[in-house]
Short mmCIF file of C-alpha atoms in Angstrom, two decimals:
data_model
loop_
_atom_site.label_atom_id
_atom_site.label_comp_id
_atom_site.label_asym_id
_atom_site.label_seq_id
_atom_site.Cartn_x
_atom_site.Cartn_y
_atom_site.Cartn_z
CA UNK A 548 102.11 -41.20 34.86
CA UNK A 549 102.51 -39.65 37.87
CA UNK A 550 99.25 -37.48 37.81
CA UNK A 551 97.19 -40.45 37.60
CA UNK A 552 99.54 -42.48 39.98
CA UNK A 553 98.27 -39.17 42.09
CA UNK A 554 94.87 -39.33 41.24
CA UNK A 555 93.98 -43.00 41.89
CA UNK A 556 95.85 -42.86 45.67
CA UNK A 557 93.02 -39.58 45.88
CA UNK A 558 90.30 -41.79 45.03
CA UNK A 559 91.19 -44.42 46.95
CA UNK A 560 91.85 -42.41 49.81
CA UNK A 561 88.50 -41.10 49.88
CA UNK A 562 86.54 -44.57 49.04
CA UNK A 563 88.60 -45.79 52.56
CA UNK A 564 87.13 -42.99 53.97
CA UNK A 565 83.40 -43.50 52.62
CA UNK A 566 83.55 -46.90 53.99
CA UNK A 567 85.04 -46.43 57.32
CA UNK A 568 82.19 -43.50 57.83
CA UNK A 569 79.35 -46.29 56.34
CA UNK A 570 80.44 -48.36 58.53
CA UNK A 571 81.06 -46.03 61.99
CA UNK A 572 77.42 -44.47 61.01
CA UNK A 573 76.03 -48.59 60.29
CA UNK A 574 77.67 -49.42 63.92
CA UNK A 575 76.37 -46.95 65.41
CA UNK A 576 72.82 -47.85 64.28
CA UNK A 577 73.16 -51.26 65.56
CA UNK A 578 74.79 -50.84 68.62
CA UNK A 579 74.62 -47.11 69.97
CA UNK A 580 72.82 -45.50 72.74
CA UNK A 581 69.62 -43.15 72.60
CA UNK A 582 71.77 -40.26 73.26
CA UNK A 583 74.73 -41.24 71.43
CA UNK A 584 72.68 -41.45 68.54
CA UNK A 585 71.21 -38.09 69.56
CA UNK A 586 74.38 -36.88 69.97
CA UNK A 587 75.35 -38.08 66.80
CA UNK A 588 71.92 -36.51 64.60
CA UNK A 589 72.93 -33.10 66.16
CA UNK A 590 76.95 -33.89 64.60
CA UNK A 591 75.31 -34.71 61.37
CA UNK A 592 73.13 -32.34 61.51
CA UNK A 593 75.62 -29.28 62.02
CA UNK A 594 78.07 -30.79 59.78
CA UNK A 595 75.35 -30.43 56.95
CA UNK A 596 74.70 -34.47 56.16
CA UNK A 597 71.36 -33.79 56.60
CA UNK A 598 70.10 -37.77 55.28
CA UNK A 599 72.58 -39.53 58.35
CA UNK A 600 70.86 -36.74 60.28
CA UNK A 601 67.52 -37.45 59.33
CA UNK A 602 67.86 -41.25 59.48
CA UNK A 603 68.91 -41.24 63.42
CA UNK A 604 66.14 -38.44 64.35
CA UNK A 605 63.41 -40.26 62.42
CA UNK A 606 64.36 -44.10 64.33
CA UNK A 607 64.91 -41.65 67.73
CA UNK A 608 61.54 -39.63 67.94
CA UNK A 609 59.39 -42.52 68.88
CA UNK A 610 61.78 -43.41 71.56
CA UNK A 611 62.28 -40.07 73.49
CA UNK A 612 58.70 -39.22 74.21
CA UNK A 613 58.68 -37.48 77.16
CA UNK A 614 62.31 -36.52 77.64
CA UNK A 615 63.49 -33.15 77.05
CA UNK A 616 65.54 -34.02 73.52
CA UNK A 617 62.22 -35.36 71.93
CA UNK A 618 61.31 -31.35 71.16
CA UNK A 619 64.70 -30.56 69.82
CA UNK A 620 64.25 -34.10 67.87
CA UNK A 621 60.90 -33.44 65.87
CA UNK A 622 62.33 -29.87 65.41
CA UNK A 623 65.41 -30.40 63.53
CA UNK A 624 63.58 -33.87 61.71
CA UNK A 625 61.77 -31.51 60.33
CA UNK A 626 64.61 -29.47 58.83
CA UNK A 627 66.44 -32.46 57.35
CA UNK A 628 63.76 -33.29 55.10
CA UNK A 629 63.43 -29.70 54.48
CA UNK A 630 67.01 -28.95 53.65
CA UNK A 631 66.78 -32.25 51.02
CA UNK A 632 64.42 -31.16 49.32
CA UNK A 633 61.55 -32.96 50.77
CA UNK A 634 59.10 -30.25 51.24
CA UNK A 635 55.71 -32.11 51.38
CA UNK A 636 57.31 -34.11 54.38
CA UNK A 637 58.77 -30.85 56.09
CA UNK A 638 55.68 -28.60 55.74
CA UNK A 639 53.78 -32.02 57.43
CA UNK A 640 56.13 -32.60 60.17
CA UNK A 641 56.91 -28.65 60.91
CA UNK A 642 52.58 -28.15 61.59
CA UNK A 643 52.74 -31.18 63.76
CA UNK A 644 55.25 -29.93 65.34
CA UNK A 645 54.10 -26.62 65.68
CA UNK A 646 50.38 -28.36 66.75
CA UNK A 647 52.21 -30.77 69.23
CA UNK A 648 54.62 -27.91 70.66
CA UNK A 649 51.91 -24.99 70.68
CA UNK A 650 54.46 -23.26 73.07
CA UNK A 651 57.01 -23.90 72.17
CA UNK A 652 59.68 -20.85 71.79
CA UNK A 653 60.28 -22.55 68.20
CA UNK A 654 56.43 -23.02 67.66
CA UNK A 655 56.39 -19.63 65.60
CA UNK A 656 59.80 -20.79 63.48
CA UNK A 657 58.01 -24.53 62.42
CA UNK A 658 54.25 -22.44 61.66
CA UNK A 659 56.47 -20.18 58.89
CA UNK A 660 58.61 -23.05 58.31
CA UNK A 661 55.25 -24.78 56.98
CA UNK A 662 54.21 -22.39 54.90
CA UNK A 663 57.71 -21.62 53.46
CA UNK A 664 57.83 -25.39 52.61
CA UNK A 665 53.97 -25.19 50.72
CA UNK A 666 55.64 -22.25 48.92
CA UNK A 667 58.59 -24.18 48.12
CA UNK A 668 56.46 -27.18 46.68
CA UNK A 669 53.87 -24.93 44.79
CA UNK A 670 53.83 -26.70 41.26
CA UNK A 671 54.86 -24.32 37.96
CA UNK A 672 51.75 -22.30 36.75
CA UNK A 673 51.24 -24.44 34.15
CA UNK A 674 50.16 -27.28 36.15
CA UNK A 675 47.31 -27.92 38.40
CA UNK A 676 47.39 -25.18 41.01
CA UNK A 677 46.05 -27.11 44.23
CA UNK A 678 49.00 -26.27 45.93
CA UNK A 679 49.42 -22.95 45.10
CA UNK A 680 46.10 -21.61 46.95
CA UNK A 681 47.12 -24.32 49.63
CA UNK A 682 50.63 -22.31 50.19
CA UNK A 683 48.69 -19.14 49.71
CA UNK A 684 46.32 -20.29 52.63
CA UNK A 685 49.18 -21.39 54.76
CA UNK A 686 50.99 -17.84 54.55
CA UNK A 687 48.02 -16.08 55.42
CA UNK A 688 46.95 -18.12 58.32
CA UNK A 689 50.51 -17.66 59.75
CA UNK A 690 50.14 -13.38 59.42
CA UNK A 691 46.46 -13.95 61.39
CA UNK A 692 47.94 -16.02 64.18
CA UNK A 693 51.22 -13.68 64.33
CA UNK A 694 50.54 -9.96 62.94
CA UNK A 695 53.81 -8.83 64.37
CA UNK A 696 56.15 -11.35 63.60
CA UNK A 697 59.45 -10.39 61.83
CA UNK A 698 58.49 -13.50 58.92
CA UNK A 699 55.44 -11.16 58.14
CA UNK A 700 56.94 -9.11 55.08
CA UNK A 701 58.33 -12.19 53.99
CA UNK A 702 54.89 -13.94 53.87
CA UNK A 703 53.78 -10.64 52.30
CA UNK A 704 55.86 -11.22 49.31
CA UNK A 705 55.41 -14.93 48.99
CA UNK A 706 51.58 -14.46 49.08
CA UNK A 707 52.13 -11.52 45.88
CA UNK A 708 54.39 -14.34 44.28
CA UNK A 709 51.96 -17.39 44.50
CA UNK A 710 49.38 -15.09 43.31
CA UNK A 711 51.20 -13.83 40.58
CA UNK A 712 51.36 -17.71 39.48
CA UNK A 713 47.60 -18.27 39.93
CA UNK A 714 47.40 -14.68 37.65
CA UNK A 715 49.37 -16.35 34.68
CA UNK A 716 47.83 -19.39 34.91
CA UNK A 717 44.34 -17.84 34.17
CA UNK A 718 45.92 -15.64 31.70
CA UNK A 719 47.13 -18.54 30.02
CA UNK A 720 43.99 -20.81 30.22
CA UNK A 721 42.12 -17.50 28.60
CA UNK A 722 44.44 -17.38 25.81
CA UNK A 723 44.41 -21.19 25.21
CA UNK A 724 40.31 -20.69 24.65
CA UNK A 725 40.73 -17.48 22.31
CA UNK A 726 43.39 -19.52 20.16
CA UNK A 727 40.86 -22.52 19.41
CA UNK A 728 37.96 -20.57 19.33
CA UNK A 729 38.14 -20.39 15.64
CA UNK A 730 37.26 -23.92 15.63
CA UNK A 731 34.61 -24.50 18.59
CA UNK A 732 31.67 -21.78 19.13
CA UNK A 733 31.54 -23.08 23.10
CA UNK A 734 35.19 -22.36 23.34
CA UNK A 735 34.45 -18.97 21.80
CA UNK A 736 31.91 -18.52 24.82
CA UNK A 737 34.08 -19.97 27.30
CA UNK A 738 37.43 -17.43 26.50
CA UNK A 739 34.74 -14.69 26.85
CA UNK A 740 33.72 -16.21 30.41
CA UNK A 741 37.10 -17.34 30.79
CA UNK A 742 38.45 -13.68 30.31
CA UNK A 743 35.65 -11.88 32.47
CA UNK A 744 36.30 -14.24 35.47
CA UNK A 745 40.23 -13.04 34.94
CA UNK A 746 39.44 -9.65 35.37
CA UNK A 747 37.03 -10.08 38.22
CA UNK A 748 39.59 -11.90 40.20
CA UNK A 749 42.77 -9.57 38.68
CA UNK A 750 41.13 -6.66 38.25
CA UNK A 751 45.28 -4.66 38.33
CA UNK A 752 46.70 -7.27 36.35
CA UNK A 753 49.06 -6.26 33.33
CA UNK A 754 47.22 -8.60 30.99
CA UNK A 755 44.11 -6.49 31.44
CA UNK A 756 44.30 -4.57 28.24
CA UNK A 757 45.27 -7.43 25.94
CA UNK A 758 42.47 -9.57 27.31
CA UNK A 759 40.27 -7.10 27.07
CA UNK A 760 40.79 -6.99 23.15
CA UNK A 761 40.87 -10.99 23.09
CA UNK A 762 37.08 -10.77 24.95
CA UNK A 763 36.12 -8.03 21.83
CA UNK A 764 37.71 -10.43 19.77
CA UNK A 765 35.63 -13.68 20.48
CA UNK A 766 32.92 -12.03 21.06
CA UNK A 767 32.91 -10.66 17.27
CA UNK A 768 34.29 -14.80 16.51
CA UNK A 769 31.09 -16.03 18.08
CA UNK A 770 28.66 -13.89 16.37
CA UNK A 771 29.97 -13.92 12.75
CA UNK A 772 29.67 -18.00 13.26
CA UNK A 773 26.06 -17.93 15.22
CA UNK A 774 22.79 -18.98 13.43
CA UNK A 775 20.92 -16.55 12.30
CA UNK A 776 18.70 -16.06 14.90
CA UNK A 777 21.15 -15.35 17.69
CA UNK A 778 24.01 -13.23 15.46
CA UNK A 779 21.87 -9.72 16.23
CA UNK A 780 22.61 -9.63 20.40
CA UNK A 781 26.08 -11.22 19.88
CA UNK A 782 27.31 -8.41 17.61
CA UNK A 783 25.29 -5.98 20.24
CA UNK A 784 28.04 -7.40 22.70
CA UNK A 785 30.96 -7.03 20.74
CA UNK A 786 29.59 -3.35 20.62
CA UNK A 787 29.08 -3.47 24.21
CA UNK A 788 32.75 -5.01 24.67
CA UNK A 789 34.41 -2.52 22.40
CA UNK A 790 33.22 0.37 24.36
CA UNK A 791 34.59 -1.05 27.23
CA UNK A 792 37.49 -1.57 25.87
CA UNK A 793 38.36 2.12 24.49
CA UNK A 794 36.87 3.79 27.68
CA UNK A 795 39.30 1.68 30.01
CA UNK A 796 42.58 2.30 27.60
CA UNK A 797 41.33 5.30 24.99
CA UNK A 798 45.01 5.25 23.46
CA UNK A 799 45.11 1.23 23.66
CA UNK A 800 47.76 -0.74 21.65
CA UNK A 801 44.88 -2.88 20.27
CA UNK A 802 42.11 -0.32 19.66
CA UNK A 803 42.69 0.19 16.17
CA UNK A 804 42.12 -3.75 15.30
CA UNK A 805 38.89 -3.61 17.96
CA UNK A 806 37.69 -0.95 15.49
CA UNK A 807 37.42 -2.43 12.92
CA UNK A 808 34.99 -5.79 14.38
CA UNK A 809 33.04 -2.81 15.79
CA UNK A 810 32.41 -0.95 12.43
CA UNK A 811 31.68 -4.32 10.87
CA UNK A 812 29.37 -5.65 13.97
CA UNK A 813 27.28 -2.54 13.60
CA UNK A 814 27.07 -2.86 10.16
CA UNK A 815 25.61 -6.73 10.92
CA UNK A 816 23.60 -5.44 13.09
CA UNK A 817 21.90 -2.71 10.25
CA UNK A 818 21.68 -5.34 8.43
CA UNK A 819 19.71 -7.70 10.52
CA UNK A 820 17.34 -5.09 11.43
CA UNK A 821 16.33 -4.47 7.87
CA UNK A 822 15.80 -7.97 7.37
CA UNK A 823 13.76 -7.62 10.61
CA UNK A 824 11.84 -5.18 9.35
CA UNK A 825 11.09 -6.20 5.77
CA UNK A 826 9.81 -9.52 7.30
CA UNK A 827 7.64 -7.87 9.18
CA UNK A 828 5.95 -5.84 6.14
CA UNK A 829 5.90 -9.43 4.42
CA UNK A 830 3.51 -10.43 7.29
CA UNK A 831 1.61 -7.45 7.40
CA UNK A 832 1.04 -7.69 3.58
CA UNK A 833 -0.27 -11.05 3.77
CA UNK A 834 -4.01 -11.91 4.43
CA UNK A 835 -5.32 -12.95 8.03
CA UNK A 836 -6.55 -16.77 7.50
CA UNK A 837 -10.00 -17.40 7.90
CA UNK A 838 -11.35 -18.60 11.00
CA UNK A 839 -14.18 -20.37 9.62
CA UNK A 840 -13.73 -24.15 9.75
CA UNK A 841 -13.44 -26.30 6.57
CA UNK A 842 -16.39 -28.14 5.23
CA UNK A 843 -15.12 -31.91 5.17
CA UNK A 844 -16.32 -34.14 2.46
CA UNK A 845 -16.37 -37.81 3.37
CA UNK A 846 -17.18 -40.45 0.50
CA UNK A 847 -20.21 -42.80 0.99
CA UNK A 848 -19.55 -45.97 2.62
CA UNK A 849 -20.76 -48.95 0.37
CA UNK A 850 -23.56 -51.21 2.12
CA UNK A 851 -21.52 -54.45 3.13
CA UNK A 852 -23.31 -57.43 0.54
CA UNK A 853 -25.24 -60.64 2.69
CA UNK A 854 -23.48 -63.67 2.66
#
C-alpha cells in the first residue's frame, strides 16, 4: 500500500511540475521581453528541450533583424528542428542561413549541417530515390566550396553510403525485371537493359557477377519465346553474353548454369541456319515466273434491246 501511496505522490509531483513549467513557458510567451525570450531559447536550448526552444526562436527571428542575436537566432532554429527530427526543415533553414550569413564563422557548420540533414532524410532504397542524389549533390557541393575542411572525410563516406543505396536500388529493380520476365517478353528486354545500365553506372559493384548471369539468363528467356524470325540474333546474344560472362569471372559461381543456355543457344542457332538454308534450295528449285503478261478473256457484252 505504501509503494503505490509512493508512487501516486511521484506522479503527482511531477504533473505539478509539468504545469507550473506550461505555464512559466505560456507566461512568458505572453508577456516576456525580446531578450528574455532570447534568453530563455538559449536555456531551452542547452537544457536539451529543443520544441520550447524552437517555439521562442521561430516567433523571435522576425523580430531581431538587424541586432546582433538575430545570427545566433536562425543558427540554433536551425538545430532545433534538426535535433527533432525535422530534417527537411533543418537542411532548408541551415542553406538560408548559410546563404544569408555567407561569412559567417558558422557559415561552413550550417553548409555541412545541410547536407548532413539531406543525408539524414534520404528515403530507404526501396523507395523513390529523389532525395538520395539530392543529398548526394549537397555533399559534394560542400567538398567543392571547402576542399580542406575537417567535415570532408565525413562527406566522403556519406557520399559512398548514399551511393551504395542508389547501387541496391538498381540491383533490385534489375532483379524485379529478371523474376517476371518469364511472363512478359518486354520485361525480358528491359532486365537485359536494366542490367547493362547497372553495370555502366557500377561498374565495381559486388552484384556484378550475379547480374551478369541474370543478363545471360534473359537474354536466352527472350529468344526461346521470340517469333521465329527474330530467335536466330537473340540466341547470337546470349552467345555474345555468355562469353562475357566467363571471360570477366572464368571460375564464376554461375558459369556452369550459363553453360548450359549457351550449348543449347548454339544448338538453336544450327538449327535455324539449316532451316535457312534448305529454304533457300526450296527457292532455287522452283521455276522463275514468267514475265509475259496474261491474255485476259472478257465475255461479249449483249446489245441493250430498243424500247
Amino acid at each position: 500500500m505504501r509503494k503505490n501511496s509512493r508512487a501516486s505522490y511521484f506522479l503527482l509531483f511531477i504533473a505539478v511540475i509539468v504545469i507550473t513549467s506550461c505555464s512559466k513557458f505560456s507566461k512568458l510567451q505572453k508577456t516576456g521581453t525580446d531578450q528574455e525570450k532570447y534568453d530563455a531559447a538559449m536555456s531551452y536550448y542547452k537544457k536539451g528541450d529543443f520544441y520550447r526552444s524552437g517555439l521562442l526562436f521561430e516567433e523571435l527571428i522576425p523580430l531581431l533583424k538587424g541586432s546582433t542575436e538575430s545570427e545566433l537566432a536562425q543558427f540554433y532554429y536551425a538545430y532545433t528542428q534538426y535535433h527533432q527530427s525535422q530534417y527537411n526543415t533543418s537542411q532548408f533553414l541551415f542553406k538560408k542561413f548559410f546563404d544569408t550569413y555567407a561569412r559567417s564563422d558558422y557559415a561552413q557548420e550550417a553548409f555541412y549541417m545541410h547536407a548532413f540533414s539531406l543525408y539524414k532524410d534520404s528515403s530507404p532504397f526501396n523507395l523513390d530515390q529523389t532525395s538520395t542524389f539530392t543529398a548526394i549533390s549537397a555533399m559534394q557541393d560542400f567538398i567543392n566550396t571547402y576542399p580542406e575542411s575537417p567535415f570532408r572525410e565525413e562527406c566522403t563516406k556519406y557520399i559512398l553510403e548514399l551511393r551504395s543505396k542508389l547501387e541496391k536500388k538498381a540491383y533490385e529493380r534489375a532483379r524485379l525485371y529478371h523474376k517476371i520476365s518469364d511472363f512478359n517478353p518486354s520485361s525480358m528486354k528491359s532486365a537485359v537493359i536494366s542490367i547493362e545500365n547497372f553495370r555502366k553506372d557500377f561498374p565495381d559493384s559486388k552484384y556484378n557477377e550475379e547480374l551478369a548471369f541474370l543478363k545471360v539468363e534473359s537474354q536466352y528467356n527472350l529468344a526461346s519465346n521470340s517469333f521465329s524470325d527474330k530467335q536466330k540474333d537473340r540466341f547470337q546474344d546470349v552467345v555474345k553474353f555468355y562469353k562475357e560472362l566467363i571471360d570477366k569471372y572464368p571460375t564464376g559461381r554461375f558459369n556452369r548454369d550459363a553453360e548450359k543456355m549457351f550449348d543449347d543457344s548454339q544448338k538453336q542457332i544450327e538449327v535455324i541456319a539449316k532451316l535457312e538454308q534448305d529454304r533457300q534450295k526450296l527457292k532455287e528449285l522452283q521455276p522463275e515466273p514468267s514475265n509475259k503478261p496474261t491474255k485476259v478473256t472478257t465475255p461479249a457484252i449483249a446489245e441493250p434491246k430498243g424500247q
